[in-house]
Amino acid sequence: MSTILEAIHANKVFGGGLLDRSATVAVEDFSLAFVEEKPTITAVVGESGSGKTTVARLMLGFEAPTGGEIQYRGKSLPSLSAGEWRAFRSDVQAVFQDPFQVYNPFYRIDHVLKVPIQRFGLARSNKERNGLIERVLTTVGLQPAEVLGRHPHQLSGGQRQRIMVARALVVNPKVIIADEPVSMIDASLRATVLTTLRKLNREQGISILYITHDLATAYQISDQIIVLYAGKVVEIGAVEKVIQQPKHPYSQLLVNAVPQPNPDHKWQLVGEHTAGGHVVTDRVGCPFAARCPQVMEHCTDKTPALLETDSDRSVACHLYDEAVVAAR
Ligand code: SF4
């Protein structure tokens, strides 16, 4: 098995070092690997400020971890040679939340697709370049004749986002990091983008890291899910298990907050607030203790470790730590 991209106990602290009391821990002890022979879709879910986007930026090499490391094909990102860095930039592609930010309104969308082809020297002639553009557009379910030659504002949000996926595909990536790719798109068009991502995973063997606040779409397309709270992984496992039988009290709150068809069921989190990382002084104990309906005495003085509770699932909660439960 060859690992393409891996986070190994990655931390990201903003505003100072770990001993700086004003520092905010955005991500703590995050580990995840994408293996070439087993392409998967992994969703990272959590509220605003939970550290999801920092995870995406670390995996893309846009941010350097303050602890642990991000590896590309077994080498830490800072140690990559120029050639390896170029291969990393090709193998690991990004799709962002707001495609409008990527487009220059003065250029036709053809330009967006031509740039990576030129940058990576992927075509020897205009004919070859145009053929490649048509192929990636067709792969994401777009008719080249309908979108080429148009300006971004002449396309729907769903079309713009699928062009961003096509742009990522031009360089034949192994991993796509998609940060809230459908949150700015009409609900009616979301399915087209999500279906495209799923198809790329199944048919082209591309692994996807799907960053979202939306548990429902994470459930639709993912194989594995990671629930982040205040920068920490509180539950990780097979998506069916975590969504249908969440174990961590925070995962349970998230699942219960998904809109129900019943109009009397209000969509809100119990005790909702922004989970914006945690300051260094809060690092002892469970970061969820202030909101947890099942908080125990131990929860504020002992940090729960991520423990395997059943096959394909680990949870960071004292409720599943036999030693803590026995001592109650
Ligand atoms: Fe709740 Fe304690 Fe579990 Fe944290 S460790 S989620 S406070 S029960």
Short mmCIF file of C-alpha atoms and ligand atoms in Angstrom, two decimals:
data_model
loop_
_atom_site.label_atom_id
_atom_site.label_comp_id
_atom_site.label_asym_id
_atom_site.label_seq_id
_atom_site.Cartn_x
_atom_site.Cartn_y
_atom_site.Cartn_z
CA MET A 1 0.00 0.00 0.00
CA SER A 2 1.35 3.45 -0.81
CA THR A 3 0.25 6.40 1.25
CA ILE A 4 -0.15 9.55 -0.84
CA LEU A 5 -1.00 12.09 1.80
CA GLU A 6 -0.91 11.76 5.57
CA ALA A 7 -1.41 13.95 8.61
CA ILE A 8 0.52 12.53 11.56
CA HIS A 9 -0.50 13.93 14.95
CA ALA A 10 -0.73 17.39 13.37
CA ASN A 11 -1.26 20.42 15.58
CA LYS A 12 -1.87 24.00 14.59
CA VAL A 13 -1.58 26.69 17.22
CA PHE A 14 -2.21 30.34 16.39
CA GLY A 15 -0.94 33.27 18.38
CA GLY A 16 2.05 31.71 20.11
CA GLY A 17 3.57 28.43 21.18
CA LEU A 18 1.97 25.73 23.25
CA LEU A 19 3.18 27.41 26.45
CA ASP A 20 1.84 30.83 25.45
CA ARG A 21 -1.32 31.38 27.47
CA SER A 22 -2.84 33.56 24.75
CA ALA A 23 -2.39 30.86 22.09
CA THR A 24 -5.41 29.28 20.41
CA VAL A 25 -5.23 25.65 19.45
CA ALA A 26 -7.03 25.40 16.09
CA VAL A 27 -6.22 21.72 15.47
CA GLU A 28 -4.81 19.20 17.90
CA ASP A 29 -3.42 15.72 17.29
CA PHE A 30 -5.04 15.22 13.88
CA SER A 31 -4.10 12.05 12.00
CA LEU A 32 -5.45 10.82 8.66
CA ALA A 33 -4.00 8.93 5.71
CA PHE A 34 -5.04 8.60 2.06
CA VAL A 35 -3.83 5.38 0.47
CA GLU A 36 -3.50 5.13 -3.31
CA GLU A 37 -4.88 1.59 -3.60
CA LYS A 38 -7.93 2.31 -1.43
CA PRO A 39 -9.49 5.62 -2.47
CA THR A 40 -12.01 6.86 0.08
CA ILE A 41 -14.20 9.84 0.82
CA THR A 42 -13.60 11.14 4.33
CA ALA A 43 -15.82 13.89 5.69
CA VAL A 44 -14.61 16.27 8.39
CA VAL A 45 -17.61 17.79 10.13
CA GLY A 46 -18.06 20.32 12.90
CA GLU A 47 -19.45 23.74 13.62
CA SER A 48 -17.97 27.00 12.50
CA GLY A 49 -14.56 27.46 14.13
CA SER A 50 -14.10 23.74 14.89
CA GLY A 51 -10.84 23.63 12.93
CA LYS A 52 -12.19 22.07 9.71
CA THR A 53 -10.73 24.64 7.35
CA THR A 54 -7.41 24.59 9.19
CA VAL A 55 -7.31 20.82 8.57
CA ALA A 56 -7.88 21.47 4.85
CA ARG A 57 -5.15 24.13 4.75
CA LEU A 58 -2.68 21.86 6.58
CA MET A 59 -3.33 18.97 4.17
CA LEU A 60 -2.88 21.32 1.20
CA GLY A 61 0.41 22.65 2.56
CA PHE A 62 -1.05 26.17 2.83
CA GLU A 63 -0.34 26.17 6.58
CA ALA A 64 2.63 24.57 8.31
CA PRO A 65 1.75 22.47 11.38
CA THR A 66 3.15 23.71 14.70
CA GLY A 67 3.48 20.08 15.82
CA GLY A 68 3.37 16.71 14.10
CA GLU A 69 3.70 16.67 10.33
CA ILE A 70 2.03 16.41 6.96
CA GLN A 71 3.65 13.88 4.67
CA TYR A 72 3.42 13.44 0.90
CA ARG A 73 4.42 9.95 -0.22
CA GLY A 74 6.27 9.37 3.05
CA LYS A 75 8.18 12.67 3.16
CA SER A 76 7.43 15.64 5.35
CA LEU A 77 6.27 18.61 3.22
CA PRO A 78 9.14 20.94 4.19
CA SER A 79 11.68 18.31 3.09
CA LEU A 80 10.25 17.88 -0.43
CA SER A 81 12.54 18.71 -3.33
CA ALA A 82 11.32 21.15 -5.99
CA GLY A 83 10.30 18.22 -8.20
CA GLU A 84 8.49 16.44 -5.36
CA TRP A 85 6.73 19.66 -4.42
CA ARG A 86 5.54 20.02 -8.00
CA ALA A 87 4.23 16.43 -7.92
CA PHE A 88 2.47 17.18 -4.62
CA ARG A 89 0.85 20.28 -6.13
CA SER A 90 -0.44 18.12 -8.97
CA ASP A 91 -1.53 15.08 -6.93
CA VAL A 92 -3.33 17.06 -4.21
CA GLN A 93 -5.90 19.50 -5.52
CA ALA A 94 -8.26 21.93 -3.82
CA VAL A 95 -11.89 22.80 -4.45
CA PHE A 96 -13.04 25.76 -2.38
CA GLN A 97 -16.31 26.99 -0.99
CA ASP A 98 -16.79 30.04 -3.18
CA PRO A 99 -15.86 29.49 -6.83
CA PHE A 100 -16.42 33.20 -7.53
CA GLN A 101 -13.26 33.98 -5.55
CA VAL A 102 -11.22 31.86 -7.96
CA TYR A 103 -12.69 33.34 -11.13
CA ASN A 104 -11.55 36.59 -12.65
CA PRO A 105 -14.82 38.07 -13.95
CA PHE A 106 -13.03 39.51 -16.98
CA TYR A 107 -11.87 36.13 -18.25
CA ARG A 108 -14.01 33.49 -19.89
CA ILE A 109 -14.10 30.26 -17.93
CA ASP A 110 -11.84 28.63 -20.55
CA HIS A 111 -9.00 30.58 -18.95
CA VAL A 112 -9.50 28.85 -15.60
CA LEU A 113 -9.00 25.48 -17.29
CA LYS A 114 -6.10 26.52 -19.49
CA VAL A 115 -3.93 27.87 -16.66
CA PRO A 116 -3.12 24.52 -14.95
CA ILE A 117 -2.58 22.83 -18.33
CA GLN A 118 -0.03 25.49 -19.18
CA ARG A 119 1.54 25.50 -15.70
CA PHE A 120 2.08 21.75 -15.64
CA GLY A 121 2.91 21.45 -19.38
CA LEU A 122 0.10 18.95 -19.94
CA ALA A 123 -0.53 19.54 -23.66
CA ARG A 124 1.80 19.82 -26.62
CA SER A 125 -0.68 21.56 -28.91
CA ASN A 126 -3.89 23.57 -28.76
CA LYS A 127 -5.74 20.56 -30.10
CA GLU A 128 -4.47 18.38 -27.26
CA ARG A 129 -5.28 21.11 -24.72
CA ASN A 130 -8.82 21.53 -26.04
CA GLY A 131 -9.33 17.78 -26.03
CA LEU A 132 -8.24 17.62 -22.38
CA ILE A 133 -10.58 20.47 -21.43
CA GLU A 134 -13.52 18.80 -23.15
CA ARG A 135 -12.74 15.50 -21.44
CA VAL A 136 -12.67 16.93 -17.92
CA LEU A 137 -15.83 18.97 -18.51
CA THR A 138 -17.64 15.87 -19.72
CA THR A 139 -16.36 13.93 -16.70
CA VAL A 140 -18.04 16.39 -14.33
CA GLY A 141 -21.29 16.22 -16.30
CA LEU A 142 -21.02 19.49 -18.25
CA GLN A 143 -21.53 19.95 -21.97
CA PRO A 144 -18.40 21.77 -23.22
CA ALA A 145 -20.44 23.73 -25.79
CA GLU A 146 -22.72 25.05 -23.03
CA VAL A 147 -19.98 26.47 -20.82
CA LEU A 148 -16.90 27.25 -22.92
CA GLY A 149 -16.68 30.84 -24.11
CA ARG A 150 -18.88 32.08 -21.26
CA HIS A 151 -18.09 34.41 -18.39
CA PRO A 152 -18.53 33.18 -14.78
CA HIS A 153 -21.68 35.25 -14.15
CA GLN A 154 -23.38 33.55 -17.11
CA LEU A 155 -23.24 30.17 -15.37
CA SER A 156 -25.16 28.75 -12.42
CA GLY A 157 -23.46 28.19 -9.06
CA GLY A 158 -23.57 24.44 -9.67
CA GLN A 159 -21.91 24.83 -13.09
CA ARG A 160 -19.20 27.10 -11.66
CA GLN A 161 -18.42 24.66 -8.90
CA ARG A 162 -18.30 21.72 -11.31
CA ILE A 163 -15.86 23.70 -13.45
CA MET A 164 -13.71 24.06 -10.33
CA VAL A 165 -13.80 20.28 -9.96
CA ALA A 166 -12.92 19.93 -13.68
CA ARG A 167 -10.01 22.32 -13.13
CA ALA A 168 -8.74 20.08 -10.33
CA LEU A 169 -9.12 17.04 -12.62
CA VAL A 170 -7.02 18.51 -15.42
CA VAL A 171 -3.83 17.53 -13.58
CA ASN A 172 -5.01 13.98 -12.84
CA PRO A 173 -4.97 14.28 -9.01
CA LYS A 174 -4.93 11.47 -6.48
CA VAL A 175 -6.57 13.48 -3.69
CA ILE A 176 -9.08 16.35 -3.77
CA ILE A 177 -9.51 18.51 -0.68
CA ALA A 178 -12.99 20.01 -0.99
CA ASP A 179 -13.69 22.71 1.61
CA GLU A 180 -17.46 23.34 1.88
CA PRO A 181 -17.82 22.86 -1.91
CA VAL A 182 -21.61 23.07 -1.93
CA SER A 183 -22.39 25.53 0.85
CA MET A 184 -22.71 28.52 -1.53
CA ILE A 185 -24.85 26.66 -4.04
CA ASP A 186 -28.64 26.35 -4.22
CA ALA A 187 -29.90 23.20 -2.56
CA SER A 188 -31.34 22.07 -5.90
CA LEU A 189 -27.86 22.10 -7.49
CA ARG A 190 -25.91 20.57 -4.61
CA ALA A 191 -26.71 17.02 -5.64
CA THR A 192 -25.02 17.52 -9.03
CA VAL A 193 -21.72 18.53 -7.43
CA LEU A 194 -21.88 15.83 -4.75
CA THR A 195 -22.71 13.16 -7.33
CA THR A 196 -19.72 14.32 -9.36
CA LEU A 197 -17.40 13.95 -6.35
CA ARG A 198 -18.77 10.50 -5.61
CA LYS A 199 -18.31 9.47 -9.24
CA LEU A 200 -14.70 10.66 -9.26
CA ASN A 201 -14.00 8.58 -6.19
CA ARG A 202 -15.68 5.43 -7.49
CA GLU A 203 -14.69 5.61 -11.16
CA GLN A 204 -11.36 7.43 -11.15
CA GLY A 205 -9.96 6.28 -7.80
CA ILE A 206 -9.57 9.79 -6.39
CA SER A 207 -9.65 10.13 -2.61
CA ILE A 208 -11.63 13.07 -1.30
CA LEU A 209 -11.44 15.00 1.94
CA TYR A 210 -14.88 16.57 2.22
CA ILE A 211 -14.94 19.44 4.71
CA THR A 212 -18.47 20.41 5.71
CA HIS A 213 -20.76 21.66 8.45
CA ASP A 214 -23.58 19.68 6.84
CA LEU A 215 -24.02 16.22 8.31
CA ALA A 216 -26.66 15.25 5.75
CA THR A 217 -24.37 15.67 2.73
CA ALA A 218 -21.49 14.06 4.64
CA TYR A 219 -23.75 11.04 5.14
CA GLN A 220 -24.70 11.01 1.46
CA ILE A 221 -21.23 10.76 0.00
CA SER A 222 -18.69 9.70 2.63
CA ASP A 223 -17.23 6.37 3.66
CA GLN A 224 -15.63 7.65 6.85
CA ILE A 225 -16.44 10.65 9.02
CA ILE A 226 -14.40 12.65 11.49
CA VAL A 227 -16.25 14.84 13.99
CA LEU A 228 -14.17 17.81 15.16
CA TYR A 229 -14.91 19.89 18.21
CA ALA A 230 -12.69 22.82 19.20
CA GLY A 231 -9.90 21.43 17.03
CA LYS A 232 -10.01 17.92 18.47
CA VAL A 233 -11.26 14.72 16.92
CA VAL A 234 -14.09 13.60 19.19
CA GLU A 235 -15.36 10.72 17.03
CA ILE A 236 -14.07 8.98 13.92
CA GLY A 237 -15.48 5.99 12.13
CA ALA A 238 -17.54 4.46 9.37
CA VAL A 239 -20.16 6.99 8.33
CA GLU A 240 -23.11 4.60 8.83
CA LYS A 241 -22.11 3.96 12.44
CA VAL A 242 -21.33 7.52 13.42
CA ILE A 243 -24.47 9.04 11.88
CA GLN A 244 -26.93 6.29 12.73
CA GLN A 245 -25.58 5.53 16.21
CA PRO A 246 -23.38 8.44 17.30
CA LYS A 247 -21.53 7.76 20.54
CA HIS A 248 -19.92 11.06 21.48
CA PRO A 249 -22.40 13.48 23.10
CA TYR A 250 -21.35 16.18 20.60
CA SER A 251 -21.93 13.87 17.62
CA GLN A 252 -25.33 13.08 19.14
CA LEU A 253 -26.15 16.80 19.30
CA LEU A 254 -25.08 17.30 15.70
CA VAL A 255 -27.16 14.39 14.46
CA ASN A 256 -30.20 15.56 16.44
CA ALA A 257 -29.81 19.04 14.94
CA VAL A 258 -30.21 17.83 11.34
CA PRO A 259 -33.56 19.21 10.05
CA GLN A 260 -36.41 16.75 10.37
CA PRO A 261 -39.52 16.59 8.17
CA ASN A 262 -41.58 17.32 11.29
CA PRO A 263 -42.30 21.10 11.36
CA ASP A 264 -42.48 21.00 15.19
CA HIS A 265 -38.86 19.81 15.34
CA LYS A 266 -36.71 22.94 15.58
CA TRP A 267 -33.28 22.85 13.91
CA GLN A 268 -30.78 24.04 16.43
CA LEU A 269 -28.03 22.72 18.60
CA VAL A 270 -28.63 22.47 22.31
CA GLY A 271 -26.40 25.07 23.96
CA GLU A 272 -25.14 26.16 20.56
CA HIS A 273 -22.15 28.42 20.33
CA THR A 274 -19.14 28.76 18.09
CA ALA A 275 -16.56 26.09 18.81
CA GLY A 276 -13.66 28.38 17.94
CA GLY A 277 -10.66 26.34 18.97
CA HIS A 278 -9.61 26.49 22.59
CA VAL A 279 -7.10 28.60 24.43
CA VAL A 280 -4.13 26.95 26.06
CA THR A 281 -5.48 27.45 29.59
CA ASP A 282 -8.51 25.28 28.67
CA ARG A 283 -6.45 22.33 27.58
CA VAL A 284 -6.98 20.15 30.63
CA GLY A 285 -10.24 18.23 30.59
CA CYS A 286 -12.78 17.64 27.86
CA PRO A 287 -13.24 20.66 25.58
CA PHE A 288 -16.95 19.83 25.31
CA ALA A 289 -17.55 19.72 29.08
CA ALA A 290 -19.30 23.12 29.27
CA ARG A 291 -21.98 21.98 26.81
CA CYS A 292 -22.16 18.28 27.53
CA PRO A 293 -25.48 16.99 28.91
CA GLN A 294 -23.64 13.96 30.35
CA VAL A 295 -20.70 15.77 31.95
CA MET A 296 -19.12 13.93 34.91
CA GLU A 297 -16.74 14.95 37.68
CA HIS A 298 -13.69 13.62 35.81
CA CYS A 299 -14.52 15.49 32.62
CA THR A 300 -13.04 18.82 33.67
CA ASP A 301 -9.77 17.50 35.10
CA LYS A 302 -8.87 14.67 32.73
CA THR A 303 -8.61 14.98 28.95
CA PRO A 304 -10.36 12.07 27.21
CA ALA A 305 -8.19 10.03 24.85
CA LEU A 306 -9.43 8.83 21.46
CA LEU A 307 -10.22 5.17 22.17
CA GLU A 308 -11.50 2.44 19.87
CA THR A 309 -15.00 1.59 21.10
CA ASP A 310 -15.99 -0.86 18.38
CA SER A 311 -14.67 -1.90 14.97
CA ASP A 312 -14.34 1.06 12.60
CA ARG A 313 -14.95 3.64 15.31
CA SER A 314 -13.04 5.59 17.98
CA VAL A 315 -14.46 8.11 20.45
CA ALA A 316 -12.81 10.65 22.77
CA CYS A 317 -15.17 10.59 25.75
CA HIS A 318 -14.83 9.33 29.31
CA LEU A 319 -18.20 7.58 29.00
CA TYR A 320 -16.37 4.90 26.96
CA ASP A 321 -13.24 4.78 29.11
CA GLU A 322 -13.71 1.76 31.38
CA ALA A 323 -11.12 2.99 33.91
CA VAL A 324 -12.92 6.33 34.37
CA VAL A 325 -16.39 4.78 34.49
CA ALA A 326 -15.19 2.21 37.09
CA ALA A 327 -13.77 5.00 39.28
CA ARG A 328 -17.08 6.94 39.39
FE1 SF4 B 1 -19.22 14.81 27.99
FE2 SF4 B 1 -17.35 14.05 29.70
FE3 SF4 B 1 -17.64 12.75 27.40
FE4 SF4 B 1 -16.64 15.22 27.45
S1 SF4 B 1 -15.71 13.39 28.34
S2 SF4 B 1 -18.17 14.45 26.06
S3 SF4 B 1 -17.83 16.15 29.10
S4 SF4 B 1 -19.12 12.85 29.09
#
